[in-house]
Amino acid sequence: MDPETLRYAKTHEWVSVDGDIATVGITDYAVRLLTDIVFLSLPVVGKSYRPGQPMGEVESVKAVSDIYAPVTGEVLEVNTGLPDQLQLLSESPFDRAWIVKLRVVNPADLQNLLSRADYVQHCGE
Amino acid sequence: MRNPTATRLLFEMSEAGRGTVVFPEADVPEVSGLPEIGAEYRAESLLPLPELAEPDVVRHFVNLSTLNMSVDSHFYPLGSCTMKYNPKRHERLARLPQAVASHPYQHESQIQGLLSVLYELQGMLAEISGLPGVSLHPAAGAQGELTALLTAAAWFRHRGEQRTRVLFPASAHGTNPASAALAGFECVQLAGGSNGFVDLAELRAQLDERTAVFMVTNPNTLGLFEKDIATIAGMLHDAGGLVYIDGANMNAILGRTRPGDFGGDMMHYNVHKTFTGPHGAGGPGAGPIAVRDFLAPFLPSPVVAFDPQKNWYSLQEPQHSIGRMRSFFGNVGILLRGYCYIRTLGGRGLREASDCAVLNANYLLSQVRDFLDVPHGQRCMHEFVASAKRLKEQSGVTAMDIAKRLLDYGFHAPTVYFPLVVDEALMMEPTETESLATLDAFAAALRQICQEPAELLKGAPHSTAVCRPDEVNAARKPVLCWSAQC
Amino acid sequence: MAYLFDTPEQRQHMLSAIGAGSVDELFQQIPQQLQLGRELALPDAVSELQLEQDLQRRLGVVGGGGLCFLGGGVYDHFIPAVVDELTSRGEFYTAYTPYQAEASQGTLQAFYEYQTLISQLSGMEVSNASLYEGGTAVSEAVFMAMRVNGRHGRVVVAGSLHPEYRQVLRTYFSRLGTEIVEVPATDGVVSVAACRAALTAETTALVFQQPNFFGCLEDVGGLTAAAHAAGALAILAFDPISPGLLKRPGDYGVDIAVAEGQPLGTPLQYGGPLLGIFTCRGEYVRKMPGRLIGRTVDRNGRECFVLNLQAREQHIRRDKATSNICTNQGLLALRATVFLSVTGPRGLRQMAELSHRKARYAVERLTSLPGVSLKFGQPFFREFVLETPLRATELLEALAARGFNAGPALSRFGGSLGADLERCFLVALTEKRTRAEIDGLVQAVAEVLAG
Ligand SMILES: Cc1ncc(COP(=O)(O)O)c(C=O)c1O
């Protein structure tokens, strides 16, 4: 996926929308910040989240970060293979390392997300 | 000199069928006619434990011990942990028969001596803290925190109050929020001022009828005495809340000031730090708490009481006790060492120990300040926090690199990356039981290290048996147990 | 004072380097009005010799010189001398938590060996590197069960679980709204059917003990199956000497097994410090409390050991940590490691068999006295409940005066063990008690009962 076309949360999740389905992952910047990720806990299929609610966790040796829901939605599918191939998070953050697919309930949520340019600027601050 | 063949894993040294026999033949007959343990309960085979010969075991552990740094062998300025000398005299005393061989359900009449010592210790800890209610029950500092929070909660409940929040600064030790969460409180972290002190305005904005307790370490984890502590306590009390003093840094203030006098309502001691319980490669500790008189009826059970009429010591349950926090009395073995320490120093000696701890820390600070940034304070109490942030920006050298390189110079590393409010933190606590010569040598080593090429530091330590274990793979695919296959 | 170094000249040198006129000046960081301004009112300092003389007088003997037949969670087992010799080495004794792996390989490897030995002993897949003691280990196990199955409403506890462990559980959960349901023991054990009836869809775990507080054997298989049928975890508190004779927790498929590890090489010390053993299924490892040591390789490919999965712990995860424990019971874990190394599987079997055999002999002899009976008709391991015509507290006091310590009296625990136990007390046997000592106890009981 082209990072330029994605939407971003300030909490470092990216979102790609196709119809009413939002695919979510964590950004290259977040992965670099965390350094070597050692563990990922996935959201629960069937559960619904509101924006800003923690859905899962990424863990490095010395830090833990929540993965927040960028939009309201119900979890349709999770990338079950990812926890066993954590290197994908740095090798292919925007494609093979997608984390969760959500059914978008409230398209207006997308308005609150950032463009690539704005996200990059946010990270620079 | 280390013998590497002896430090193979115990399991690799095992030979099946060695048949260690330790115990004598049974001297009582088999009896019948009692309920029998059925075959379905019995082990089917011998346990898969290793079979070793005692000489091998001795060589194994003696050689393993040579791979450690320790207070007995090295300067160990691990900040927040008070790694001071552990007096040898305590060892023989804490192993006296009544101390070592008394069972917790031993009849009171047989342990009057031990109870008298514990009773005396309660009084000593009350005097040192300025807080009259003491419980020796908690197993370590973290359990002391949890115990005190539950004690406070019981007091609030007794008054018909529903207070739900515990506040603490970002510089707090991790056990503070962890204990508060375990006790069922909502955790509110305060950023703190840029000067390293609690920000009064920020605190004030958070205080309301939900506030139960403010937890604060004093001196704080930056090694600074919270100068506004009395005001802070006043604010908390006005809001109907209580002040908890994390006493991990008591070694700085013994006999100089007391938590009870500066507004604290409750506190824990870490007997394994301040009062020299040996750290035992991770523990045990003892975490007695001291509280104000109105909280004392809520303390956990048991406490030691004395009846002067009968000249009798006994265990009692406080009137509104929260109950037990652990089985049995407490970590008596460590408490006794603390008692011995207080007895041999007395009031003046304790104060002198703190004086020297603060003098040593300030001296070390004066020796490192010109080549390492110390963001908070020209002066410190018993420890200070330096930052390698500038070095990291200049050459990529991190606090961890410096820590590792110090090992090559024969010094244990300071605490690194704590407190979280200082980037690239190196927290140094020399303690009072180190000489000027040691402090000078340590400062010289640090100075040297800060001038060494980054590459050399990134590859450190160079003199230890291993170098920079792969923690990433360890965490991705944890191997926590040996098995014959691997 | 014996532990300080500096001469007055050196102090002066240090003060001038600091730029302070006096030590008092350094303490000006403390506002004047908060300074104590007097000496602490503590007893005057004493010399090592004086302290030794004083404590010899007060602690030199266990009053009455009593023989220990006491049980209830900690036991007077034999400790080979090598345990004290090795664990008192300063390199272990005066080190702290092995944060700097390169400076702590001795500790780290020893604790990795500890974790492995405890796995072998318990039959469980993973062990942590220690918790405080058996009671808090039970509470930590319940917290972990909640993290595993997400149920928080209820926990079902056997009434035959150590009463102090149940009290700890009640204190730890006092503000959390979890319902703690106790299933009373009948005839010394809990009924599987009664436990099954108490387990609901909100129940996180069933907690029980083997051998239980009364020394009796529970139907561990049946209780484990009942817990699993309700979707709850089975948490077992076991006795670490019992696997010398009995099936291990792991053999029954329990989910979490904890123990008071004191019998493995730690003296009684009036109940502390002790050793909290904590083990569980491998799949729960990231939800475990306490420190874990992992094996890995270093930069040069050499096998070595590190603190592993630290992101669970309070120093990283803070309020979301799996436990608040920091300082643990490392030294006691080291004692257990040396202890199990020298006793081995055969030594442990001997300890278990001798303790059991002596307990049976003691029961036979004691119950041959008129009016003395075994309270429960269950198989037992090394500990049992005796009932006599006398109030247990009176009988035990009279026995103590004769140099025999048995107990505790069950009345010590209020009503928490059931009704009508005023005349009941526990007796525990270990390999240390000789036939002559047991016969002596029997004689003493006979004398007291005869009035
Ligand atoms: C500031 C502070 N608070 C609390 C604790 C927790 O004490 P303990 O390790 O005795 O549980 C520590 C020690 O590690 C500490 O440094």
GROMACS .gro file of C-alpha atoms and ligand atoms in nm, chain B residues 80 140-142 145 173 175-176 217 221 246 248 268 270 272-273, chain C residues 96 132 326-327, ligand 1:
model
   36
  205SER     CA    1   1.757   0.364   4.468
  265ALA     CA    2   0.917  -0.601   5.088
  266GLY     CA    3   0.871  -0.237   4.997
  267ALA     CA    4   0.616  -0.304   4.726
  270GLU     CA    5   0.287   0.009   4.962
  298HIS     CA    6   0.907   0.395   4.113
  300THR     CA    7   0.583  -0.034   4.226
  301ASN     CA    8   0.382   0.278   4.327
  342THR     CA    9   0.919   0.934   4.745
  346THR     CA   10   1.396   0.949   4.291
  371ASP     CA   11   0.783   0.581   4.975
  373ALA     CA   12   1.315   0.371   4.976
  393HIS     CA   13   0.721   0.191   5.414
  395ASN     CA   14   1.298  -0.112   5.290
  397HIS     CA   15   1.709  -0.451   5.303
  398LYS     CA   16   1.823  -0.106   5.190
  707TYR     CA   17   2.092  -0.762   4.403
  743TYR     CA   18   0.718  -1.377   4.861
  937CYS     CA   19   1.003  -0.605   4.283
  938THR     CA   20   1.236  -0.742   4.551
 1063LIG     C1   21   1.184   0.419   4.509
 1063LIG     C2   22   1.146   0.277   4.533
 1063LIG     N1   23   1.021   0.247   4.574
 1063LIG     C3   24   0.981   0.121   4.597
 1063LIG     C4   25   1.066   0.014   4.578
 1063LIG     C5   26   1.013  -0.125   4.598
 1063LIG     O1   27   1.069  -0.188   4.708
 1063LIG     P1   28   1.092  -0.345   4.713
 1063LIG     O2   29   1.184  -0.379   4.604
 1063LIG     O3   30   1.148  -0.368   4.849
 1063LIG     O4   31   0.960  -0.410   4.696
 1063LIG     C6   32   1.197   0.040   4.536
 1063LIG     C7   33   1.295  -0.068   4.519
 1063LIG     O5   34   1.328  -0.137   4.445
 1063LIG     C8   35   1.238   0.174   4.512
 1063LIG     O6   36   1.362   0.201   4.471
   0.00000   0.00000   0.00000
